[in-house]
Structures are given as C-alpha cells and as structure tokens.
Short mmCIF file of C-alpha atoms in Angstrom, two decimals:
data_model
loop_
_atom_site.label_atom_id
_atom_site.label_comp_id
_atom_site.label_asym_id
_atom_site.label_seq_id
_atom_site.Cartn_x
_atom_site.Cartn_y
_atom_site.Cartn_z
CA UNK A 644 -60.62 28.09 34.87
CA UNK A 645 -60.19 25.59 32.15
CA UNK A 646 -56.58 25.30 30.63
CA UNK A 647 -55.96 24.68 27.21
CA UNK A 648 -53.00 23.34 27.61
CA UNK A 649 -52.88 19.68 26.69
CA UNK A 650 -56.04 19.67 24.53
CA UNK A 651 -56.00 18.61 21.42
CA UNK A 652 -56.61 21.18 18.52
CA UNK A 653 -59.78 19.55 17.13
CA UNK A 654 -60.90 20.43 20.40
CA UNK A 655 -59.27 23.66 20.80
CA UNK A 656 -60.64 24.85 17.96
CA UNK A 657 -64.32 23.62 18.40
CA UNK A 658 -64.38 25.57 22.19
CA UNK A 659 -63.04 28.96 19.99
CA UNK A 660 -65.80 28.27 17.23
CA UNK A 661 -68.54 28.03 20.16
CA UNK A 662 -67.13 30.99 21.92
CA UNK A 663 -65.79 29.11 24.87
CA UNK A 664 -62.29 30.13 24.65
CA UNK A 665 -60.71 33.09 22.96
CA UNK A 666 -57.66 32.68 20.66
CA UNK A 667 -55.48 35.07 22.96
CA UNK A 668 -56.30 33.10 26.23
CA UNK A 669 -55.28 29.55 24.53
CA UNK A 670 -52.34 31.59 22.69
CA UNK A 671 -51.07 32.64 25.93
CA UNK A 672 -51.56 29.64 27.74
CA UNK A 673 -49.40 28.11 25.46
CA UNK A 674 -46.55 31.14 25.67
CA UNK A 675 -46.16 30.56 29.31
CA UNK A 676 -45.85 26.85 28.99
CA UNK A 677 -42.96 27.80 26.35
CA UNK A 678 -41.70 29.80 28.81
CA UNK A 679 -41.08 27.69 31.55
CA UNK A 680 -40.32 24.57 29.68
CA UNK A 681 -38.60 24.97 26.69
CA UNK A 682 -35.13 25.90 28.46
CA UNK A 683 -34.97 22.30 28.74
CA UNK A 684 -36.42 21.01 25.37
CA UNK A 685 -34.54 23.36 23.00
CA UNK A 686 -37.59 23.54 20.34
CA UNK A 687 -37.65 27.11 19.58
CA UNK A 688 -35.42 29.26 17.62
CA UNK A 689 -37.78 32.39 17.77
CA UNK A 690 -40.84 32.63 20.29
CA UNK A 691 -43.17 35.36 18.87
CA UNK A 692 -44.86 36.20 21.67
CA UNK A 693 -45.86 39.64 21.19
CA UNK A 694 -47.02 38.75 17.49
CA UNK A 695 -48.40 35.54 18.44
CA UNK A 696 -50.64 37.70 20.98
CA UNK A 697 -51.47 40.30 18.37
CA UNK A 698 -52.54 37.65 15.58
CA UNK A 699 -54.63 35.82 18.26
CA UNK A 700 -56.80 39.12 18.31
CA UNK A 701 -57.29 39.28 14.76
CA UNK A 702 -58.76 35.44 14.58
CA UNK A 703 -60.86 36.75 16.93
CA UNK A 704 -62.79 39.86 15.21
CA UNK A 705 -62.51 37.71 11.87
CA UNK A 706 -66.24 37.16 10.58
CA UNK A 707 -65.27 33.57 9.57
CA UNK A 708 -64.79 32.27 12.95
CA UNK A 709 -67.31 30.28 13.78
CA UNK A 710 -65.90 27.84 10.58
CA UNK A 711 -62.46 27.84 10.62
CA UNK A 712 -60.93 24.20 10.86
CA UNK A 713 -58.30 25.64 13.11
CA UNK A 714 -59.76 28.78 15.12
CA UNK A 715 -57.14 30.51 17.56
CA UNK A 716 -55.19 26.46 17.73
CA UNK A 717 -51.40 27.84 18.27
CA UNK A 718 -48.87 26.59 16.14
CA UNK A 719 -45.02 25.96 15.71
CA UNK A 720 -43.23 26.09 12.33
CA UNK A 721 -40.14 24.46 11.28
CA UNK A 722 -37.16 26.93 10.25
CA UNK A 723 -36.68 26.25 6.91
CA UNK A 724 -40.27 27.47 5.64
CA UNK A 725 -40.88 31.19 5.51
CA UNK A 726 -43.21 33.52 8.15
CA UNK A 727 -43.61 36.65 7.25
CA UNK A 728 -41.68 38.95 9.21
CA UNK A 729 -39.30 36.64 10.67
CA UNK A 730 -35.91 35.53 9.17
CA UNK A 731 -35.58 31.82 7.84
CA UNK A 732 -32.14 30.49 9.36
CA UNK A 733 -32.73 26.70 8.67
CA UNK A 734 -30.01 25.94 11.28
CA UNK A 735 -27.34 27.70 9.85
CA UNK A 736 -24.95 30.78 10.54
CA UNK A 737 -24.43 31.17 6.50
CA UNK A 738 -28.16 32.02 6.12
CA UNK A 739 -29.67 35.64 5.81
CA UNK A 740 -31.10 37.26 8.91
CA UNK A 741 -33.45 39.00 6.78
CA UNK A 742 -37.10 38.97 7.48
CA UNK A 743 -39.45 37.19 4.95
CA UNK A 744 -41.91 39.14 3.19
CA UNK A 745 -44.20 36.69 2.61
CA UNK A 746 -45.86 33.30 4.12
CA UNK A 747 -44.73 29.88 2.91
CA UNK A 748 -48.31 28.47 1.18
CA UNK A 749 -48.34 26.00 3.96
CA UNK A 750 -47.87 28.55 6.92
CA UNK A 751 -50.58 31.47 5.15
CA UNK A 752 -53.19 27.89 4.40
CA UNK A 753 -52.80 27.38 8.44
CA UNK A 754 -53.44 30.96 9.33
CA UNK A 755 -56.18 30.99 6.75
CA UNK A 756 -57.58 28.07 8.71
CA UNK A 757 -56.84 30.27 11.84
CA UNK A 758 -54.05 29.04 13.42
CA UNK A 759 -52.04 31.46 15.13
CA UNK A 760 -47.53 31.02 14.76
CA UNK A 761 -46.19 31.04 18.07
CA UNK A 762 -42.38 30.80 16.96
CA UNK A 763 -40.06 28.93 14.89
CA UNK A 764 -38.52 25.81 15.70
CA UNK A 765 -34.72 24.68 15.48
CA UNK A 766 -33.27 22.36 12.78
CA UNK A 767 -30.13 20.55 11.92
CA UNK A 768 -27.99 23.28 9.46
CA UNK A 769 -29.69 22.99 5.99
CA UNK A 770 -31.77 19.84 7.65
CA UNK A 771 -29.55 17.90 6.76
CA UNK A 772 -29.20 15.25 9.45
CA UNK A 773 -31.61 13.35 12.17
CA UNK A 774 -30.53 15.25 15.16
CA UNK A 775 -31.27 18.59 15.66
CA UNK A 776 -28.79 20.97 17.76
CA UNK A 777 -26.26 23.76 15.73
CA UNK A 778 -25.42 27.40 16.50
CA UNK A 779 -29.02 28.24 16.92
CA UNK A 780 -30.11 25.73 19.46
CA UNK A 781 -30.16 21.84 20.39
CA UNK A 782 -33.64 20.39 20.38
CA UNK A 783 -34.18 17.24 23.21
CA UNK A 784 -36.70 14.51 23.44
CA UNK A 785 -38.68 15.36 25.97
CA UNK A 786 -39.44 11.68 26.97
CA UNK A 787 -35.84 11.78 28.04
CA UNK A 788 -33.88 15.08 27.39
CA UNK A 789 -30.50 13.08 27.39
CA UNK A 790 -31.43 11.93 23.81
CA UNK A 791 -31.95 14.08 20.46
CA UNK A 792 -35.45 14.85 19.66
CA UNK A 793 -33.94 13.65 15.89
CA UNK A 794 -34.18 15.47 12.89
CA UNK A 795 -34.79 17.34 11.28
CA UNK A 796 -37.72 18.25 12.05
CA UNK A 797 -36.23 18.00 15.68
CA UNK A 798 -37.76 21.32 17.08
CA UNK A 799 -41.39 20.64 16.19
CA UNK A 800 -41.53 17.15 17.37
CA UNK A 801 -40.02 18.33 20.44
CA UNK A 802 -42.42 20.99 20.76
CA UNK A 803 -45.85 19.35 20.08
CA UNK A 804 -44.72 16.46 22.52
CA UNK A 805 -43.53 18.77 25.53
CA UNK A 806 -47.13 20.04 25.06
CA UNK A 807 -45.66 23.43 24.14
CA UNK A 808 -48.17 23.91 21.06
CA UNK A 809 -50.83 20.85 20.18
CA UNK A 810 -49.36 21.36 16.32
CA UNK A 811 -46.57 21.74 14.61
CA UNK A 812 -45.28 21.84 10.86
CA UNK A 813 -42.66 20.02 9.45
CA UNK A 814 -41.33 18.44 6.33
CA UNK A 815 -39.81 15.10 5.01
CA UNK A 816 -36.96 14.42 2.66
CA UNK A 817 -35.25 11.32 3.97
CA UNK A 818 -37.67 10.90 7.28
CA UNK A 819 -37.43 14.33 8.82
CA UNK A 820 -40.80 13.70 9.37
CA UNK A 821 -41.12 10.39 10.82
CA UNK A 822 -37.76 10.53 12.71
CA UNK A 823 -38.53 12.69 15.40
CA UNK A 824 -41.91 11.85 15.56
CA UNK A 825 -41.06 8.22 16.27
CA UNK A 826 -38.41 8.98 19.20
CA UNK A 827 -41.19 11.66 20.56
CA UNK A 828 -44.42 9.51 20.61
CA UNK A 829 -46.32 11.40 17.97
CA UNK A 830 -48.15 10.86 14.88
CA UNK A 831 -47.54 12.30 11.65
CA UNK A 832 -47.84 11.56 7.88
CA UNK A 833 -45.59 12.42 5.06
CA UNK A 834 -47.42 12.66 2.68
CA UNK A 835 -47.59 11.76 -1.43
CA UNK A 836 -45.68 13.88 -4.10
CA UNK A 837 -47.98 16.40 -5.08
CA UNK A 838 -50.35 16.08 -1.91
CA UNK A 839 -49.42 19.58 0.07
CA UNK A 840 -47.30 21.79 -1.47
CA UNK A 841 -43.72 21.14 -1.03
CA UNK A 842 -41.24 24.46 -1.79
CA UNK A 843 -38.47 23.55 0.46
CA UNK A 844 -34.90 25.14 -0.47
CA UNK A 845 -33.83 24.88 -3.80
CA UNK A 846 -36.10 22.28 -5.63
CA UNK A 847 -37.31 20.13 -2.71
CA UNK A 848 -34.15 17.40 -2.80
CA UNK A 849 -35.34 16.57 -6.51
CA UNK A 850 -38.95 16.22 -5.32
CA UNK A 851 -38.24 14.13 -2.39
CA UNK A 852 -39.24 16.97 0.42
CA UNK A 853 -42.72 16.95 1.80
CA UNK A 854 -44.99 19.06 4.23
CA UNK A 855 -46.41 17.09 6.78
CA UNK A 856 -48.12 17.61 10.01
CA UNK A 857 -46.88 16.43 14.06
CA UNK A 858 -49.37 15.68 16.24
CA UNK A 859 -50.49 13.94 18.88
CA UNK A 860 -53.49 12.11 18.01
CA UNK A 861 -54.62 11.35 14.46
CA UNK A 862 -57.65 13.18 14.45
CA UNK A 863 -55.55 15.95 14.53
CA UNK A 864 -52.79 14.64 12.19
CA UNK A 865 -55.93 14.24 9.78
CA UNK A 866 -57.26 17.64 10.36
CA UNK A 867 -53.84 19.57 10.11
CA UNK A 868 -53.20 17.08 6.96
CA UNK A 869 -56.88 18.35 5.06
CA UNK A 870 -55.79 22.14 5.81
CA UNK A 871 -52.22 22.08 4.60
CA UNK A 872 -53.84 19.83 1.36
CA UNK A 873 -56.74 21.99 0.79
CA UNK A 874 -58.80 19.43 0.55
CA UNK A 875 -60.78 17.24 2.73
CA UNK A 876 -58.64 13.59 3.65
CA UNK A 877 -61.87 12.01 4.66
CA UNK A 878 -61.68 8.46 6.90
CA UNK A 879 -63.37 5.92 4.63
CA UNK A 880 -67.47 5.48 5.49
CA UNK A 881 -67.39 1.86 5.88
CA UNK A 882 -64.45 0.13 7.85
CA UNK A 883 -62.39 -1.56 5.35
CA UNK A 884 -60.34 -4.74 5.74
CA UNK A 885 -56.62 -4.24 4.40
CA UNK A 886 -53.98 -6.95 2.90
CA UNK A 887 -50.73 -5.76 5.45
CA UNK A 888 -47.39 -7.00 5.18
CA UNK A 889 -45.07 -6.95 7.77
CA UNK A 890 -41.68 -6.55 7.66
CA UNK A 891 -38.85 -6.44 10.24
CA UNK A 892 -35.62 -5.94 7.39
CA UNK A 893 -33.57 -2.88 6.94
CA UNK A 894 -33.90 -2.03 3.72
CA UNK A 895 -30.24 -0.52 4.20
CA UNK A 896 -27.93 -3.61 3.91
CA UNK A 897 -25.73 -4.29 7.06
CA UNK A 898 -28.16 -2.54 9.67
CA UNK A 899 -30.27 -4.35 12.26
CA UNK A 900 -33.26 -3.40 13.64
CA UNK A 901 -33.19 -3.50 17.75
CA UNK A 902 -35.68 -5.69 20.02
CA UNK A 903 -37.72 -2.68 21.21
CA UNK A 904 -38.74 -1.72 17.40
CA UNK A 905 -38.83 -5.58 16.28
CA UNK A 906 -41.47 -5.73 19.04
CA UNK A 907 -43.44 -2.96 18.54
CA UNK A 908 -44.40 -4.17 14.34
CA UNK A 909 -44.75 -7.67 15.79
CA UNK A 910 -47.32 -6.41 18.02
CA UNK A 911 -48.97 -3.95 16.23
CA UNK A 912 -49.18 -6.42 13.53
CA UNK A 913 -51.05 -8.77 15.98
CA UNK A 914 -53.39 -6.19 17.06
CA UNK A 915 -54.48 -5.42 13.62
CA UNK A 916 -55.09 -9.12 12.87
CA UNK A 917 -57.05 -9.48 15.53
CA UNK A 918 -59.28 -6.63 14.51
CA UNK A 919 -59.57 -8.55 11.26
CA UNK A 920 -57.00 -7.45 8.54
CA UNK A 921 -55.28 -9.84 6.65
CA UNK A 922 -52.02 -9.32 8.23
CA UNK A 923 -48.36 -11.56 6.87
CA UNK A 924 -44.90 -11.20 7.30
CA UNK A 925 -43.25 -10.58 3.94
CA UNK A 926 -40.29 -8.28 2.87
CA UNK A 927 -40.50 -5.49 -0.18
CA UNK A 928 -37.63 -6.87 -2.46
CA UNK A 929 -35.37 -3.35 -1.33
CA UNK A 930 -32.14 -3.77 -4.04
CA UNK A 931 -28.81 -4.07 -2.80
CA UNK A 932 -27.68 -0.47 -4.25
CA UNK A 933 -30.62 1.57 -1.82
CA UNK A 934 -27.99 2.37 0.44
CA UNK A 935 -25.91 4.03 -2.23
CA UNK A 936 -29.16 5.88 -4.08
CA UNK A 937 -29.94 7.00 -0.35
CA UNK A 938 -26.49 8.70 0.22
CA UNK A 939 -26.32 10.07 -3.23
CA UNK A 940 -29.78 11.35 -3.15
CA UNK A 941 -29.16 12.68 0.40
CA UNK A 942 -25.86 14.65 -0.18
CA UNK A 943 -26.83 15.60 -3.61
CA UNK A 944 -29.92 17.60 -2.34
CA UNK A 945 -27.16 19.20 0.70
CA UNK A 946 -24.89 20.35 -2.21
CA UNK A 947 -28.19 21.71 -4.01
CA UNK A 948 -29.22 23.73 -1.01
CA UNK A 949 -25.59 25.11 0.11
CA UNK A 950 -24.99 26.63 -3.50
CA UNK A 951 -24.35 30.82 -3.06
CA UNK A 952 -23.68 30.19 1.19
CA UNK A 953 -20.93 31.24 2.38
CA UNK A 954 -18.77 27.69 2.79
CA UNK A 955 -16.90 29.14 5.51
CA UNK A 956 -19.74 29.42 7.74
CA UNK A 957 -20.82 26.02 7.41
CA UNK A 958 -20.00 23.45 10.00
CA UNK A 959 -17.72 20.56 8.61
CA UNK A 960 -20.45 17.89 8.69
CA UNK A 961 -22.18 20.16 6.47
CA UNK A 962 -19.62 20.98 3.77
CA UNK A 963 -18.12 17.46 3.38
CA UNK A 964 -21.87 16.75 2.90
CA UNK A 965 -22.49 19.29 0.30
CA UNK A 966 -18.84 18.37 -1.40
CA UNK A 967 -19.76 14.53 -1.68
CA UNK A 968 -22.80 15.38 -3.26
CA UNK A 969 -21.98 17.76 -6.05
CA UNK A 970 -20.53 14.70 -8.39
CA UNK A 971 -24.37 13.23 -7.96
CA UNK A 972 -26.75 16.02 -8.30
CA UNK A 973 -27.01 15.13 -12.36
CA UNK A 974 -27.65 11.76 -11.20
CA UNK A 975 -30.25 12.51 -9.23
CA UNK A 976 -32.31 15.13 -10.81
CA UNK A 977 -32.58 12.82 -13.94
CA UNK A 978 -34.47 10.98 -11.49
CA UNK A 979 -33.80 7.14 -12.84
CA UNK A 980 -32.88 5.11 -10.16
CA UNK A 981 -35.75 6.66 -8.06
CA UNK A 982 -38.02 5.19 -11.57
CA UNK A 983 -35.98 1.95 -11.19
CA UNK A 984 -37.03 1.61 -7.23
CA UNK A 985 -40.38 2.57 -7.58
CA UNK A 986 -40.83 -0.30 -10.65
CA UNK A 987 -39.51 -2.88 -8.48
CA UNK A 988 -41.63 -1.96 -5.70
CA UNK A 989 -44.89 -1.80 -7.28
CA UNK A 990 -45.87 -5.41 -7.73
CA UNK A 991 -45.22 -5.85 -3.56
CA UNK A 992 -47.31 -2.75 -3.54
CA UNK A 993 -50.52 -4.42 -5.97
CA UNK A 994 -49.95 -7.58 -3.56
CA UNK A 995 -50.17 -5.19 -0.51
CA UNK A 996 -52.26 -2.03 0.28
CA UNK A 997 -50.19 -1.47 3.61
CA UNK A 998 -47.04 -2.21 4.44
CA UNK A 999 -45.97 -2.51 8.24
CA UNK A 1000 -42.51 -1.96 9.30
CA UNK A 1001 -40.22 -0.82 12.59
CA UNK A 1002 -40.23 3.16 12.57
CA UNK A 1003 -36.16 3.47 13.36
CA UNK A 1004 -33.56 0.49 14.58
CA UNK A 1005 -32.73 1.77 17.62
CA UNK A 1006 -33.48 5.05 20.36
CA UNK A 1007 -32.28 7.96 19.17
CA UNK A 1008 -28.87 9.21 19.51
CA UNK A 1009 -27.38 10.98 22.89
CA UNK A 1010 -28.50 15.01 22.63
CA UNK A 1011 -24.52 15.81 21.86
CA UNK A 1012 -22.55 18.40 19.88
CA UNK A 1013 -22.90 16.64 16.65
CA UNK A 1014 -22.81 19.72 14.71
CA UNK A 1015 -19.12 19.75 15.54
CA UNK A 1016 -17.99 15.82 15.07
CA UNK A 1017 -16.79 14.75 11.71
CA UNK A 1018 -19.22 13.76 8.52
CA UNK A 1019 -19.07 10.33 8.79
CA UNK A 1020 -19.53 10.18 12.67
CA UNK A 1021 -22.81 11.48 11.80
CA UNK A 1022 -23.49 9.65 8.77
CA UNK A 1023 -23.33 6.12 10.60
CA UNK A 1024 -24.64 7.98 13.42
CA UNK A 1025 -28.17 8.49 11.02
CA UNK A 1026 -28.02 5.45 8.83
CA UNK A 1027 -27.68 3.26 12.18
CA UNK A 1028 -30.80 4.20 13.91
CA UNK A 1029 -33.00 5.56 10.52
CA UNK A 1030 -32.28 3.14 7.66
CA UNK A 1031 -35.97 2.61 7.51
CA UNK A 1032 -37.48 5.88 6.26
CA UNK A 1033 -35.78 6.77 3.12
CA UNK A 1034 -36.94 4.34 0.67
CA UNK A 1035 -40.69 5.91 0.89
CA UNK A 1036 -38.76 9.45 0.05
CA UNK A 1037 -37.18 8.19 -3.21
CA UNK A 1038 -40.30 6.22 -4.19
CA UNK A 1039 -42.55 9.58 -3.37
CA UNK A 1040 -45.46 7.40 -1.57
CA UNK A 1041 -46.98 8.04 1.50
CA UNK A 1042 -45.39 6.91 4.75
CA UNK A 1043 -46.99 7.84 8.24
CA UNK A 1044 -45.07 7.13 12.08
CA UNK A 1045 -47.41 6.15 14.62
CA UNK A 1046 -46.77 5.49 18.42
CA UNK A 1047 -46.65 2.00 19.79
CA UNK A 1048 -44.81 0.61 22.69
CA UNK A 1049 -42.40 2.11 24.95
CA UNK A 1050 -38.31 1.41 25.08
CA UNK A 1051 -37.50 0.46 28.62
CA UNK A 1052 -36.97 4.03 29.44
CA UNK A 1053 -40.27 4.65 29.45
CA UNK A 1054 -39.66 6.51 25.98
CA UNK A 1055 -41.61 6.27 23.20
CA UNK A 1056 -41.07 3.91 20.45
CA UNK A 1057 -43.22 3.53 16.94
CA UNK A 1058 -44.47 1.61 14.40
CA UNK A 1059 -44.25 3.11 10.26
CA UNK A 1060 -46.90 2.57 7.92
CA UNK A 1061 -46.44 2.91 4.30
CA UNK A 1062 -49.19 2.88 1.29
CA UNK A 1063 -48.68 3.40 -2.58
CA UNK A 1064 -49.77 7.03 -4.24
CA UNK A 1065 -52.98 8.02 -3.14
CA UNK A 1066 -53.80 5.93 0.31
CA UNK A 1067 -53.31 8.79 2.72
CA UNK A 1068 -56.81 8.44 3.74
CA UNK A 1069 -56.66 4.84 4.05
CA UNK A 1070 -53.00 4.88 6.38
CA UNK A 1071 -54.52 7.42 8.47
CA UNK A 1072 -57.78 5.23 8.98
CA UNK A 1073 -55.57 2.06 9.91
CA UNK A 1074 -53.29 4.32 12.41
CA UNK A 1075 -56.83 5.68 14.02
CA UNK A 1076 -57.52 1.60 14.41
CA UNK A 1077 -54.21 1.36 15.99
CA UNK A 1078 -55.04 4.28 18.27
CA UNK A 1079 -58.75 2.86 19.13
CA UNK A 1080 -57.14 -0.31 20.05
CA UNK A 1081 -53.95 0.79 21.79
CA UNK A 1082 -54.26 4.49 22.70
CA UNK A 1083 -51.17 6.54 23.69
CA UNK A 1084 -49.81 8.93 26.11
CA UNK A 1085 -49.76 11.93 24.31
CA UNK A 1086 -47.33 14.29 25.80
CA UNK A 1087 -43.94 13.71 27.69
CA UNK A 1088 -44.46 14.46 31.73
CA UNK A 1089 -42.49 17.33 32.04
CA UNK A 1090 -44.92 18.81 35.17
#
C-alpha cells in the first residue's frame, strides 16, 4: 500500500487527478498521523476529522477532478481566518465561539482548487507575538519540541513540518510568516500588497498582513502561492542571472545576528555565485527610527484588533500591547513613515533585484508559558531573535524564508530573500536554485 504521508502535494494531487489515490484515503492518512503525533507538536486547535472525511468525498464525485491544482491535498488553516462552520478563536479566550458562516476567500479559493481542511491551527492571542502557545494550545518545533515553533503562524509551520498535512495557510504582518517557517525548515513566501487577498482582523495592521503559503518544497510553495493568487506565478522560461546583495545587519539597531544565521547567508550567498549571479555584500541604508516605526506599527495594529473584546479576558502581554498602541494607530494608518521607508529603500532596490539576508538572529525561543510573562519579557523576547522580518512588512514587498543549514542541534536554520513589488516569481525561481543546489530535509523525524 502506498502512503501518502510525506508526499508532497504537487504530487498528491497529480496521483488523485490520475485516479491513483482517493481524497478520503490521503485525508485519512493524514488524520491518523495527527492523531498520534500532534500531542507532542501542539499545531491544532480543532481537528475536523469527521468533516475533513466528509469533504474528501465530495472532491471525489466533483466532475472537475481530473484539473484541480490541489485534488483531495489536505490542508491546515491558521485560526485567525474563517472556515465555515467552525469558530475563529485567533488564540484568545475574549473571542466568540460562534461558528463562521462563511469561508475566508483564501480558505473557499483552496477548496475550490480541492483541497480538503483538516483542522485549525493554534496562534499567539490576536497573533500578536512570534511564539505560539495561550489558553488554546502551545505549538512546538518539531525539529526540537523544547523550542517554540514561533509565531504566529506557529501552528501551521508546526504542522506542515511534523508532516501532519503537506500544506498549510498562514499570514504575515511583522514575519508571522517567515518566523516559524525559518525555525521549522520550510519554505514560504509573503507575498506583495495586493498579491492574495489579505482580510485579516480589522484592516490587516494598516495593510501590512499578508496570506502566504508553508511548505516544504517550493514547487509546492509556488503552487499553493498561484491558487491563493488566482493567477498563475509562473518560474521564468529562461534562467535569469540576478544582481544579489547580501547583508548580515539587523536592521533593528542594537541586535546581532548569531554565527549559525551569519553562516547560513554567507553560504547561500556563495552557492548562488557559483551558479553565476552577481552576488556582493552590501547593506539597505535601514534608518535609525525602524525600530520605533516597527513597535508602533506592531502595537498599533494589537490595539486595532482588541477594540469591542472583552479586556478582561486578555492575557497581560496582550493588553499592555493593545494600550501602548492606541496613542499610534493615527500614526500609522496615515501611513507616512511606511512612504518615508519605502523611498529610502528604493534606490538599494533599482541597484539590487534580490536582496539576501539571515532569516532570524538566533534559534527560537524555549516552548514556555509566555502567554503569562510580562509585555516586555516578550517584546525583547521577539525583537531579539526576529529583528529581520519587519522592514519587508512596512515596505509591503515580497519577502520569502527558505531552508539552509542546520543549528548544531540538528534544527533547521534559514536564509530570507527579499525582492521589490512584483518579483514573486523571480524570489521563488532563485529559492528553487537554492533548493536544486542544496536540497533539504523536508520534515522533522518524529517516527
């Protein structure tokens, strides 16, 4: 019998499309790997099981089959987007346990494509930080379970890279993308403002938030990416030769990126020379201040999202967050320092087409109660080992994580790729290089 399990869902899909596999025997592969393993990786909130079973079915009989991009390929969703049916906690006690009535856009494209939901994954309350664990569950890395998956799309990293589901959906506002994917050896893309629909909470953090894919190769990332898009994110025909700078500086002032990540860009950087890009080590000129437009940004999107919760059923973290933030929420929906940033970065970015950097500073932190240690515990916590990601939020530019090199744990560590509006096909086509030259393991071993 052949297991599904482990496949990839380019080639999950293909064996439904040929008849070789039915959606409810892949579907319920998966559901017994959740199961058994996800008592230890913490990446569900909800398993659907029953449903999941039930909606694998109906890809079957559909009369589309044989050409959907995704046919009977389970997937996981992040709990701050809505499934119909199911209630949308995003991490929090002070949410409704209602049941949405209708699909996010992004979750009803994927089931158009015929992907079936297995469950919904657990987030940091109001996804707010990069570690995931709160009063609905803690997600781990399941390279090494004694560290946080990250955040805040902790759940669905976790589960794509425990093998529990070969896909999962996510989103992006300060590196909730890119974060977890980096600690958990997978690939992903945020993608451009206006690329996928966004729709997250209450105005997606002023436009920062995007919908992104996690998976574990980037044929997959690519295919997930074109679905979610509506549109086709072709690689280019020809290979193509691209001007890459490399750079190894926080852009947050006063944090330094560790030896394991300093390592990895220097040597991904090599390999891509080597394969014939034009490849130098120069810094974007990051201003002092994007430290303080981060935090503002970041705690002015909290206090955004908390308005009409009940305060009370917050955790502290949380509501200092939200408080901090309410004197910049003008600030940042007027949306001028995030003009200012992007002016001063666009002449590195007509110098550049790709810019290479360290995904994080350091391993992510200890899987710990952080939902219940004090607001700025947490902030250093997150500025410490992520100052690298939020830059490509504020600008709204795409910014992918791809694997490269290991920490000496044996964990995973990664390698960021950034591009000005409009080179998603073009960062995916580099990471695929990176890939072809340097493949990956692409789940944790967890058997």
């Amino acid at each position: 019998m052949t297991s599904w399990v482990g496949r990839t869902a380019a080639e999950i899909a293909a064996a439904v499309r040929e008849k070789r596999a039915t959606p409810r025997e892949v579907v319920a592969e998966h559901l017994a790997r959740i199961e058994r393993l996800d008592g230890h990786v913490g990446a569900f909130r909800v398993v659907r099981a029953e449903a999941a079973l039930a909606e694998a079915d109906e890809v079957a009989s559909r009369g589309d089959l044989a050409e959907l991009p995704l046919a009977g390929v389970p997937v996981a969703v992040k709990d701050n987007l809505a499934v119909r049916g199911e209630s949308m906690r995003v991490g929090s006690a002070a949410t409704p346990d209602a049941p949405a009535a209708e699909d996010h856009v992004t979750v009803a494209r994927l089931r158009a494509a015929g992907a079936v939901v297995v469950g919904l994954t657990n987030v940091p309350e109001l996804c707010v930080f990069g570690t995931t664990e709160g009063v609905h569950g803690t997600a781990r890395n399941p390279w090494d379970t004694s560290r946080t998956a990250g955040g805040s799309s902790g759940g669905s990293a976790a589960a794509v890279a425990a093998g529990l589901v070969p896909l999962a959906l996510g989103n992006d506002g300060m590196g909730s993308l890119r974060i977890p994917a980096a600690n958990c050896g997978l690939v992903t893309i945020k993608p451009g403002h206006g690329v996928v629909p966004a729709g997250i909470g209450d105005g997606d953090w002023f436009g920062m938030s995007e919908n992104g894919p996690l998976a574990t190769t980037v044929e997959d990332t690519r295919l997930m990416l074109a679905v979610l898009a509506g549109t086709e994110v072709a690689a280019p025909k020809t290979p193509q030769t691209y001007r890459i700078a490399v750079s190894l500086r926080s852009p947050i002032a006063g944090v330094t990126i560790s030896k394991p990540y300093t390592d990895a860009a220097r040597e991904a950087a090599a390999l891509l020379m080597k394969a014939g890009h034009q490849v130098r080590r120069a810094d974007p000129p990051y201003p002092m201040s994007l430290g303080v437009t981060s935090l503002t940004h970041w705690t002015a999107g909290t206090s955004v999202d908390a308005r009409g919760l009940d305060t009370g059923l917050l955790t502290r973290r949380t509501r200092v967050h939200a408080a901090v933030g309410r004197r910049f929420v003008g600030r940042a929906r007027s949306g001028e320092d995030r003009e200012r940033l992007r002016g001063r970065l666009e002449p590195f970015f007509a110098e550049y087409d790709v810019l290479l950097t360290p995904a994080l500073a350091r391993r992510s932190p200890r899987s710990a109660p952080w939902h219940e240690r004090g607001w700025l515990r947490n902030v250093l916590a997150n500025t410490g080992y992520s100052p690298l990601t939020p830059p490509w939020n504020l600008t709204g530019w795409p910014a992918m994580a791809v694997p490269f090199g290991t920490l000496p744990s044996g964990a995973p560590t990664a390698v960021q790729l950034v591009g000005r509006p409009g080179s998603e096909a073009a960062l995916l086509a580099l990471a695929e290089r990176v890939e072809e030259l340097r493949p990956w393991r692409r789940t944790a071993p967890l058997d």
